[in-house]
């Protein structure tokens, strides 16, 4: 659909798993709260459950086109799942380096099922990415992290979809920032649509890092990033320069949100029937923060990007819920008593 904006040739293999075309969902609660029109771009509806699929299909296809047999990535989870899926689709081998003990079970399970070679290192994501950089070229492997430019090319499509759905660009776009490739890709997409005459303006780009991993906010790498939102637990964003450019050029910014802010947002979107992984909720946490500070104009159109599906991290979902399932006797009265006690 968007081939004219992508580096696709007649020699590029088609590896699609029907990625893209994800829902843009009106949030009645957030709209009412801000006296604005607020949408949630739900990227959890992609084939492997995250936005990574948009860029990964192109990165793997171009790698295969150029004769590569093996792709490699470092990952906090979503990249590994996506790389493994598209490598399997392409008949290629996927090698994944993950930080030991810091990948949500749902994501690790995906990479395993798709057949990736998974190596857990004693270190964080930034350490894993450095090892990938060290080994890829000597071993003849193609890196498919967001330092691969084809990743950002593919991820532009989400910006195109938002504009096509709304008939224009939103006034503001709120987005989580981990390795910082996605905010860069959205900005690239909005600018491409503006240049092509598809839209007449571009949104203010508002990115949000977890407070314990806010390298771009503080202007220096975080050696030991900490947040329960594992998807954005990254202390040295590989696309940080591009992200800062996007924020500056759009008159937006990159701010930090606490883990408590993220938990609040996580529960808020769930009450509207939308289950997103914790890292995704950073966009809504940032939106709520900006509403409280008066930075969201009344009557404006806002899009918050939800980058991944909540099923990616079931352990977090279970751990933060205040009311786990209650066990009662198998009788009509016991069930009625339990229901009555909760009303």
mmCIF file of C-alpha atoms in Angstrom:
data_model
loop_
_atom_site.group_PDB
_atom_site.id
_atom_site.type_symbol
_atom_site.label_atom_id
_atom_site.label_comp_id
_atom_site.label_asym_id
_atom_site.label_seq_id
_atom_site.Cartn_x
_atom_site.Cartn_y
_atom_site.Cartn_z
ATOM 1 C CA UNK A 1 0.000 0.000 0.000
ATOM 2 C CA UNK A 2 2.871 2.372 0.790
ATOM 3 C CA UNK A 3 5.489 0.988 -1.593
ATOM 4 C CA UNK A 4 6.137 4.404 -3.136
ATOM 5 C CA UNK A 5 7.557 5.509 0.221
ATOM 6 C CA UNK A 6 9.658 2.375 0.793
ATOM 7 C CA UNK A 7 12.922 1.046 -0.708
ATOM 8 C CA UNK A 8 11.209 -1.935 -2.320
ATOM 9 C CA UNK A 9 12.226 -3.274 -5.741
ATOM 10 C CA UNK A 10 11.061 -6.102 -7.944
ATOM 11 C CA UNK A 11 13.819 -8.192 -6.377
ATOM 12 C CA UNK A 12 12.648 -7.660 -2.795
ATOM 13 C CA UNK A 13 10.963 -10.835 -1.522
ATOM 14 C CA UNK A 14 7.463 -10.530 -0.130
ATOM 15 C CA UNK A 15 7.543 -11.822 3.444
ATOM 16 C CA UNK A 16 4.387 -10.227 4.725
ATOM 17 C CA UNK A 17 2.464 -11.667 7.651
ATOM 18 C CA UNK A 18 -0.265 -9.037 7.119
ATOM 19 C CA UNK A 19 1.411 -6.529 9.414
ATOM 20 C CA UNK A 20 0.045 -3.003 9.707
ATOM 21 C CA UNK A 21 -3.509 -1.688 9.389
ATOM 22 C CA UNK A 22 -3.760 -1.637 13.176
ATOM 23 C CA UNK A 23 -6.730 -0.046 14.962
ATOM 24 C CA UNK A 24 -6.923 3.649 15.794
ATOM 25 C CA UNK A 25 -9.272 3.568 18.773
ATOM 26 C CA UNK A 26 -11.074 6.598 20.168
ATOM 27 C CA UNK A 27 -10.533 6.860 23.931
ATOM 28 C CA UNK A 28 -13.682 8.339 25.396
ATOM 29 C CA UNK A 29 -12.200 8.582 28.870
ATOM 30 C CA UNK A 30 -8.990 10.373 27.855
ATOM 31 C CA UNK A 31 -10.901 12.607 25.446
ATOM 32 C CA UNK A 32 -13.287 13.691 28.198
ATOM 33 C CA UNK A 33 -10.425 14.197 30.642
ATOM 34 C CA UNK A 34 -8.508 16.533 28.317
ATOM 35 C CA UNK A 35 -11.472 18.080 26.489
ATOM 36 C CA UNK A 36 -9.726 16.926 23.318
ATOM 37 C CA UNK A 37 -10.096 14.086 20.810
ATOM 38 C CA UNK A 38 -7.729 11.320 21.865
ATOM 39 C CA UNK A 39 -7.007 8.140 19.915
ATOM 40 C CA UNK A 40 -4.963 5.078 20.811
ATOM 41 C CA UNK A 41 -2.935 3.524 17.970
ATOM 42 C CA UNK A 42 -2.949 -0.136 19.016
ATOM 43 C CA UNK A 43 0.175 -1.744 17.584
ATOM 44 C CA UNK A 44 -0.439 -4.861 19.641
ATOM 45 C CA UNK A 45 -2.639 -6.036 16.759
ATOM 46 C CA UNK A 46 0.413 -6.706 14.562
ATOM 47 C CA UNK A 47 1.266 -10.371 13.780
ATOM 48 C CA UNK A 48 3.781 -10.847 16.610
ATOM 49 C CA UNK A 49 2.001 -8.367 18.858
ATOM 50 C CA UNK A 50 4.149 -5.259 18.526
ATOM 51 C CA UNK A 51 5.095 -2.362 16.248
ATOM 52 C CA UNK A 52 8.407 -4.075 15.463
ATOM 53 C CA UNK A 53 6.772 -6.061 12.655
ATOM 54 C CA UNK A 54 6.396 -2.966 10.465
ATOM 55 C CA UNK A 55 10.127 -2.482 10.149
ATOM 56 C CA UNK A 56 11.225 -6.070 10.602
ATOM 57 C CA UNK A 57 9.446 -7.335 7.505
ATOM 58 C CA UNK A 58 11.420 -4.855 5.416
ATOM 59 C CA UNK A 59 14.739 -5.387 7.212
ATOM 60 C CA UNK A 60 14.584 -9.155 6.819
ATOM 61 C CA UNK A 61 13.322 -8.942 3.227
ATOM 62 C CA UNK A 62 16.196 -6.646 2.250
ATOM 63 C CA UNK A 63 18.679 -8.887 4.048
ATOM 64 C CA UNK A 64 17.426 -11.869 2.054
ATOM 65 C CA UNK A 65 17.462 -9.820 -1.150
ATOM 66 C CA UNK A 66 21.132 -9.032 -0.538
ATOM 67 C CA UNK A 67 21.987 -12.686 0.026
ATOM 68 C CA UNK A 68 22.190 -12.894 3.823
ATOM 69 C CA UNK A 69 21.366 -16.186 5.484
ATOM 70 C CA UNK A 70 21.416 -15.117 9.134
ATOM 71 C CA UNK A 71 19.934 -12.113 10.934
ATOM 72 C CA UNK A 72 20.961 -11.070 14.425
ATOM 73 C CA UNK A 73 19.590 -8.677 17.017
ATOM 74 C CA UNK A 74 19.789 -7.633 20.638
ATOM 75 C CA UNK A 75 16.430 -7.425 22.310
ATOM 76 C CA UNK A 76 14.403 -6.758 25.428
ATOM 77 C CA UNK A 77 11.807 -9.042 23.845
ATOM 78 C CA UNK A 78 9.687 -7.608 21.060
ATOM 79 C CA UNK A 79 12.504 -7.317 18.524
ATOM 80 C CA UNK A 80 13.506 -10.918 19.158
ATOM 81 C CA UNK A 81 9.961 -12.169 18.585
ATOM 82 C CA UNK A 82 9.582 -10.186 15.375
ATOM 83 C CA UNK A 83 13.020 -11.045 14.000
ATOM 84 C CA UNK A 84 12.468 -14.726 14.690
ATOM 85 C CA UNK A 85 9.060 -14.719 13.022
ATOM 86 C CA UNK A 86 10.154 -13.002 9.818
ATOM 87 C CA UNK A 87 13.368 -15.005 9.616
ATOM 88 C CA UNK A 88 11.265 -18.160 9.821
ATOM 89 C CA UNK A 89 9.024 -16.778 7.094
ATOM 90 C CA UNK A 90 12.086 -16.101 4.932
ATOM 91 C CA UNK A 91 13.713 -19.470 5.581
ATOM 92 C CA UNK A 92 16.596 -17.759 7.373
ATOM 93 C CA UNK A 93 18.302 -18.269 10.713
ATOM 94 C CA UNK A 94 17.747 -15.782 13.542
ATOM 95 C CA UNK A 95 20.247 -15.237 16.360
ATOM 96 C CA UNK A 96 19.006 -13.264 19.357
ATOM 97 C CA UNK A 97 20.992 -11.817 22.269
ATOM 98 C CA UNK A 98 18.934 -10.927 25.332
ATOM 99 C CA UNK A 99 19.815 -9.584 28.785
ATOM 100 C CA UNK A 100 19.557 -12.548 31.133
ATOM 101 C CA UNK A 101 16.519 -12.322 33.395
ATOM 102 C CA UNK A 102 15.138 -9.139 31.846
ATOM 103 C CA UNK A 103 12.848 -10.376 29.067
ATOM 104 C CA UNK A 104 9.120 -10.894 29.640
ATOM 105 C CA UNK A 105 8.035 -14.500 29.318
ATOM 106 C CA UNK A 106 5.503 -13.906 26.546
ATOM 107 C CA UNK A 107 8.171 -12.406 24.293
ATOM 108 C CA UNK A 108 10.782 -15.048 25.028
ATOM 109 C CA UNK A 109 8.258 -17.791 24.310
ATOM 110 C CA UNK A 110 7.586 -16.317 20.866
ATOM 111 C CA UNK A 111 11.251 -16.229 19.869
ATOM 112 C CA UNK A 112 11.672 -19.813 21.055
ATOM 113 C CA UNK A 113 8.659 -21.108 19.144
ATOM 114 C CA UNK A 114 9.728 -19.361 15.939
ATOM 115 C CA UNK A 115 13.048 -21.210 16.163
ATOM 116 C CA UNK A 116 15.540 -18.477 17.032
ATOM 117 C CA UNK A 117 18.932 -19.250 18.543
ATOM 118 C CA UNK A 118 18.671 -17.428 21.854
ATOM 119 C CA UNK A 119 21.724 -16.362 23.817
ATOM 120 C CA UNK A 120 21.276 -14.695 27.210
ATOM 121 C CA UNK A 121 24.175 -12.536 28.347
ATOM 122 C CA UNK A 122 25.030 -11.349 31.840
ATOM 123 C CA UNK A 123 24.376 -7.684 31.225
ATOM 124 C CA UNK A 124 21.699 -5.270 30.029
ATOM 125 C CA UNK A 125 20.271 -4.484 26.592
ATOM 126 C CA UNK A 126 23.010 -1.995 25.789
ATOM 127 C CA UNK A 127 25.640 -4.643 26.492
ATOM 128 C CA UNK A 128 23.785 -7.080 24.231
ATOM 129 C CA UNK A 129 23.593 -4.558 21.396
ATOM 130 C CA UNK A 130 27.321 -3.876 21.656
ATOM 131 C CA UNK A 131 28.047 -7.598 21.366
ATOM 132 C CA UNK A 132 25.804 -7.735 18.288
ATOM 133 C CA UNK A 133 27.737 -4.879 16.724
ATOM 134 C CA UNK A 134 30.988 -6.697 17.515
ATOM 135 C CA UNK A 135 30.080 -10.044 15.994
ATOM 136 C CA UNK A 136 27.709 -9.340 13.111
ATOM 137 C CA UNK A 137 30.084 -8.353 10.309
ATOM 138 C CA UNK A 138 32.854 -10.881 11.076
ATOM 139 C CA UNK A 139 30.261 -13.659 11.283
ATOM 140 C CA UNK A 140 28.433 -12.591 8.099
ATOM 141 C CA UNK A 141 25.186 -11.762 9.883
ATOM 142 C CA UNK A 142 22.817 -8.848 9.191
ATOM 143 C CA UNK A 143 21.806 -6.728 12.178
ATOM 144 C CA UNK A 144 18.056 -6.092 12.321
ATOM 145 C CA UNK A 145 17.925 -3.765 15.303
ATOM 146 C CA UNK A 146 16.725 -0.227 14.623
ATOM 147 C CA UNK A 147 20.269 0.795 13.662
ATOM 148 C CA UNK A 148 19.341 -0.974 10.415
ATOM 149 C CA UNK A 149 17.843 1.876 8.318
ATOM 150 C CA UNK A 150 15.266 -0.428 6.735
ATOM 151 C CA UNK A 151 13.660 -0.827 10.157
ATOM 152 C CA UNK A 152 12.831 2.875 10.369
ATOM 153 C CA UNK A 153 11.717 2.921 6.736
ATOM 154 C CA UNK A 154 9.144 0.225 7.468
ATOM 155 C CA UNK A 155 7.974 1.717 10.739
ATOM 156 C CA UNK A 156 7.005 4.937 8.944
ATOM 157 C CA UNK A 157 3.853 3.200 7.786
ATOM 158 C CA UNK A 158 2.176 3.716 11.162
ATOM 159 C CA UNK A 159 2.362 7.486 10.645
ATOM 160 C CA UNK A 160 0.858 7.079 7.175
ATOM 161 C CA UNK A 161 -2.024 5.025 8.581
ATOM 162 C CA UNK A 162 -2.816 7.585 11.265
ATOM 163 C CA UNK A 163 -2.990 10.392 8.700
ATOM 164 C CA UNK A 164 -5.105 8.323 6.316
ATOM 165 C CA UNK A 165 -7.528 7.394 9.108
ATOM 166 C CA UNK A 166 -7.886 10.960 10.410
ATOM 167 C CA UNK A 167 -7.696 12.706 7.051
ATOM 168 C CA UNK A 168 -4.858 14.840 8.445
ATOM 169 C CA UNK A 169 -2.007 14.649 10.919
ATOM 170 C CA UNK A 170 -2.872 14.846 14.626
ATOM 171 C CA UNK A 171 -1.846 17.911 16.601
ATOM 172 C CA UNK A 172 0.249 15.858 19.008
ATOM 173 C CA UNK A 173 1.649 12.330 18.989
ATOM 174 C CA UNK A 174 2.591 10.663 22.277
ATOM 175 C CA UNK A 175 4.945 7.700 22.084
ATOM 176 C CA UNK A 176 7.140 5.553 24.365
ATOM 177 C CA UNK A 177 10.891 5.904 23.893
ATOM 178 C CA UNK A 178 13.199 2.963 24.475
ATOM 179 C CA UNK A 179 15.892 2.529 21.847
ATOM 180 C CA UNK A 180 14.325 5.632 20.222
ATOM 181 C CA UNK A 181 13.837 4.219 16.733
ATOM 182 C CA UNK A 182 10.058 4.412 16.709
ATOM 183 C CA UNK A 183 9.680 8.141 17.426
ATOM 184 C CA UNK A 184 12.297 8.708 14.712
ATOM 185 C CA UNK A 185 10.368 6.546 12.247
ATOM 186 C CA UNK A 186 7.053 8.286 12.927
ATOM 187 C CA UNK A 187 8.675 11.670 12.382
ATOM 188 C CA UNK A 188 10.214 10.437 9.133
ATOM 189 C CA UNK A 189 6.785 9.228 8.033
ATOM 190 C CA UNK A 190 4.985 12.467 8.846
ATOM 191 C CA UNK A 191 7.613 14.482 6.982
ATOM 192 C CA UNK A 192 7.372 12.155 3.966
ATOM 193 C CA UNK A 193 3.589 12.590 3.862
ATOM 194 C CA UNK A 194 3.976 16.367 4.177
ATOM 195 C CA UNK A 195 6.469 16.445 1.300
ATOM 196 C CA UNK A 196 4.123 14.331 -0.812
ATOM 197 C CA UNK A 197 1.235 16.717 -0.162
ATOM 198 C CA UNK A 198 -0.810 14.111 1.700
ATOM 199 C CA UNK A 199 -1.015 16.322 4.815
ATOM 200 C CA UNK A 200 -0.637 20.066 5.378
ATOM 201 C CA UNK A 201 0.977 19.983 8.832
ATOM 202 C CA UNK A 202 2.919 17.668 11.117
ATOM 203 C CA UNK A 203 2.296 16.838 14.778
ATOM 204 C CA UNK A 204 4.236 17.838 17.833
ATOM 205 C CA UNK A 205 6.243 14.733 18.777
ATOM 206 C CA UNK A 206 6.073 13.932 22.489
ATOM 207 C CA UNK A 207 8.285 11.044 23.611
ATOM 208 C CA UNK A 208 8.454 9.452 27.054
ATOM 209 C CA UNK A 209 11.161 7.418 28.711
ATOM 210 C CA UNK A 210 10.913 5.575 32.010
ATOM 211 C CA UNK A 211 12.431 7.704 34.774
ATOM 212 C CA UNK A 212 14.932 4.969 35.592
ATOM 213 C CA UNK A 213 16.109 4.814 31.983
ATOM 214 C CA UNK A 214 15.813 8.436 30.897
ATOM 215 C CA UNK A 215 19.111 8.893 29.066
ATOM 216 C CA UNK A 216 17.754 11.404 26.562
ATOM 217 C CA UNK A 217 16.051 13.443 29.249
ATOM 218 C CA UNK A 218 19.238 13.723 31.308
ATOM 219 C CA UNK A 219 21.586 14.035 28.354
ATOM 220 C CA UNK A 220 23.786 11.093 29.245
ATOM 221 C CA UNK A 221 23.668 7.277 29.146
ATOM 222 C CA UNK A 222 22.223 5.382 32.092
ATOM 223 C CA UNK A 223 24.631 2.601 33.052
ATOM 224 C CA UNK A 224 22.093 0.523 34.941
ATOM 225 C CA UNK A 225 18.610 1.349 33.601
ATOM 226 C CA UNK A 226 15.739 0.281 35.841
ATOM 227 C CA UNK A 227 11.988 0.079 35.185
ATOM 228 C CA UNK A 228 9.389 -2.650 35.351
ATOM 229 C CA UNK A 229 8.447 -1.687 31.766
ATOM 230 C CA UNK A 230 11.053 -3.974 30.213
ATOM 231 C CA UNK A 231 10.463 -2.844 26.605
ATOM 232 C CA UNK A 232 11.905 0.601 27.415
ATOM 233 C CA UNK A 233 14.583 -0.470 29.899
ATOM 234 C CA UNK A 234 17.371 0.888 27.722
ATOM 235 C CA UNK A 235 20.110 3.180 28.983
ATOM 236 C CA UNK A 236 21.832 4.143 25.737
ATOM 237 C CA UNK A 237 19.264 4.566 22.923
ATOM 238 C CA UNK A 238 20.833 3.704 19.573
ATOM 239 C CA UNK A 239 18.621 6.188 17.711
ATOM 240 C CA UNK A 240 18.848 8.864 20.389
ATOM 241 C CA UNK A 241 20.195 11.566 18.085
ATOM 242 C CA UNK A 242 17.378 11.053 15.590
ATOM 243 C CA UNK A 243 14.804 11.087 18.395
ATOM 244 C CA UNK A 244 16.089 14.370 19.771
ATOM 245 C CA UNK A 245 15.996 15.843 16.273
ATOM 246 C CA UNK A 246 12.374 14.746 15.885
ATOM 247 C CA UNK A 247 11.445 16.355 19.186
ATOM 248 C CA UNK A 248 13.247 19.590 18.371
ATOM 249 C CA UNK A 249 12.079 19.930 14.770
ATOM 250 C CA UNK A 250 8.442 19.281 15.744
ATOM 251 C CA UNK A 251 8.583 21.684 18.716
ATOM 252 C CA UNK A 252 7.899 18.740 20.987
ATOM 253 C CA UNK A 253 10.144 17.070 23.525
ATOM 254 C CA UNK A 254 11.188 13.960 25.395
ATOM 255 C CA UNK A 255 10.236 13.656 29.045
ATOM 256 C CA UNK A 256 10.359 11.058 31.820
ATOM 257 C CA UNK A 257 7.506 9.229 33.534
ATOM 258 C CA UNK A 258 7.818 7.207 36.719
ATOM 259 C CA UNK A 259 6.935 3.556 37.092
ATOM 260 C CA UNK A 260 3.935 4.617 39.181
ATOM 261 C CA UNK A 261 2.831 6.879 36.304
ATOM 262 C CA UNK A 262 3.134 3.946 33.902
ATOM 263 C CA UNK A 263 1.142 1.655 36.193
ATOM 264 C CA UNK A 264 -1.629 4.241 36.464
ATOM 265 C CA UNK A 265 -1.799 4.550 32.672
ATOM 266 C CA UNK A 266 -1.642 0.767 32.249
ATOM 267 C CA UNK A 267 -4.740 0.378 34.394
ATOM 268 C CA UNK A 268 -6.476 3.361 32.761
ATOM 269 C CA UNK A 269 -6.349 1.956 29.243
ATOM 270 C CA UNK A 270 -7.325 -1.493 30.499
ATOM 271 C CA UNK A 271 -10.550 -0.003 31.879
ATOM 272 C CA UNK A 272 -11.448 0.891 28.297
ATOM 273 C CA UNK A 273 -10.961 -2.726 27.215
ATOM 274 C CA UNK A 274 -7.470 -2.319 25.773
ATOM 275 C CA UNK A 275 -4.648 -4.554 26.996
ATOM 276 C CA UNK A 276 -1.202 -3.167 26.216
ATOM 277 C CA UNK A 277 2.188 -4.105 27.619
ATOM 278 C CA UNK A 278 3.650 -1.825 30.328
ATOM 279 C CA UNK A 279 6.150 -0.074 28.036
ATOM 280 C CA UNK A 280 3.257 0.939 25.777
ATOM 281 C CA UNK A 281 1.537 2.700 28.628
ATOM 282 C CA UNK A 282 4.389 5.229 28.854
ATOM 283 C CA UNK A 283 2.707 7.193 26.063
ATOM 284 C CA UNK A 284 -0.540 7.494 28.004
ATOM 285 C CA UNK A 285 1.379 8.197 31.220
ATOM 286 C CA UNK A 286 3.062 11.051 29.399
ATOM 287 C CA UNK A 287 -0.245 12.304 28.054
ATOM 288 C CA UNK A 288 -1.757 12.350 31.548
ATOM 289 C CA UNK A 289 1.313 14.189 32.800
ATOM 290 C CA UNK A 290 0.961 16.819 30.078
ATOM 291 C CA UNK A 291 -2.776 17.202 30.694
ATOM 292 C CA UNK A 292 -2.071 17.967 34.347
ATOM 293 C CA UNK A 293 0.493 20.582 33.326
ATOM 294 C CA UNK A 294 -1.930 22.232 30.883
ATOM 295 C CA UNK A 295 0.123 21.345 27.794
ATOM 296 C CA UNK A 296 -2.748 19.721 25.852
ATOM 297 C CA UNK A 297 -4.899 22.246 24.021
ATOM 298 C CA UNK A 298 -8.659 21.931 24.319
ATOM 299 C CA UNK A 299 -10.221 20.729 21.098
ATOM 300 C CA UNK A 300 -6.953 19.325 19.774
ATOM 301 C CA UNK A 301 -6.498 15.902 18.162
ATOM 302 C CA UNK A 302 -4.070 13.605 19.932
ATOM 303 C CA UNK A 303 -2.762 10.108 19.215
ATOM 304 C CA UNK A 304 -1.096 7.949 21.880
ATOM 305 C CA UNK A 305 0.847 5.007 20.467
ATOM 306 C CA UNK A 306 0.471 1.675 22.258
ATOM 307 C CA UNK A 307 3.473 -0.251 21.012
ATOM 308 C CA UNK A 308 2.747 -3.815 22.142
ATOM 309 C CA UNK A 309 0.139 -6.312 23.278
ATOM 310 C CA UNK A 310 -0.469 -6.879 26.980
ATOM 311 C CA UNK A 311 -0.127 -10.638 26.536
ATOM 312 C CA UNK A 312 3.586 -10.030 26.005
ATOM 313 C CA UNK A 313 3.996 -9.615 29.761
ATOM 314 C CA UNK A 314 1.400 -11.643 31.664
ATOM 315 C CA UNK A 315 3.442 -11.707 34.865
ATOM 316 C CA UNK A 316 3.174 -7.935 35.255
ATOM 317 C CA UNK A 317 -0.536 -8.014 34.572
ATOM 318 C CA UNK A 318 -1.055 -10.540 37.346
ATOM 319 C CA UNK A 319 1.271 -8.850 39.796
ATOM 320 C CA UNK A 320 -0.304 -5.391 39.791
ATOM 321 C CA UNK A 321 -3.964 -6.354 39.943
ATOM 322 C CA UNK A 322 -5.506 -5.612 43.339
ATOM 323 C CA UNK A 323 -8.127 -8.392 43.161
ATOM 324 C CA UNK A 324 -6.916 -11.836 42.109
ATOM 325 C CA UNK A 325 -9.424 -14.604 41.513
ATOM 326 C CA UNK A 326 -11.240 -15.818 44.599
ATOM 327 C CA UNK A 327 -11.701 -19.537 45.127
ATOM 328 C CA UNK A 328 -15.080 -20.667 46.484
ATOM 329 C CA UNK A 329 -16.983 -23.917 46.911
ATOM 330 C CA UNK A 330 -18.740 -25.339 43.874
ATOM 331 C CA UNK A 331 -22.263 -24.312 44.850
ATOM 332 C CA UNK A 332 -24.796 -21.744 43.696
ATOM 333 C CA UNK A 333 -24.904 -20.065 47.084
ATOM 334 C CA UNK A 334 -21.141 -19.814 47.414
ATOM 335 C CA UNK A 335 -20.900 -18.124 44.034
ATOM 336 C CA UNK A 336 -23.758 -15.721 44.849
ATOM 337 C CA UNK A 337 -22.186 -14.890 48.199
ATOM 338 C CA UNK A 338 -18.873 -14.133 46.488
ATOM 339 C CA UNK A 339 -20.563 -11.907 43.908
ATOM 340 C CA UNK A 340 -22.553 -10.088 46.590
ATOM 341 C CA UNK A 341 -19.462 -9.445 48.606
ATOM 342 C CA UNK A 342 -17.817 -7.685 45.696
ATOM 343 C CA UNK A 343 -20.689 -5.367 44.757
#
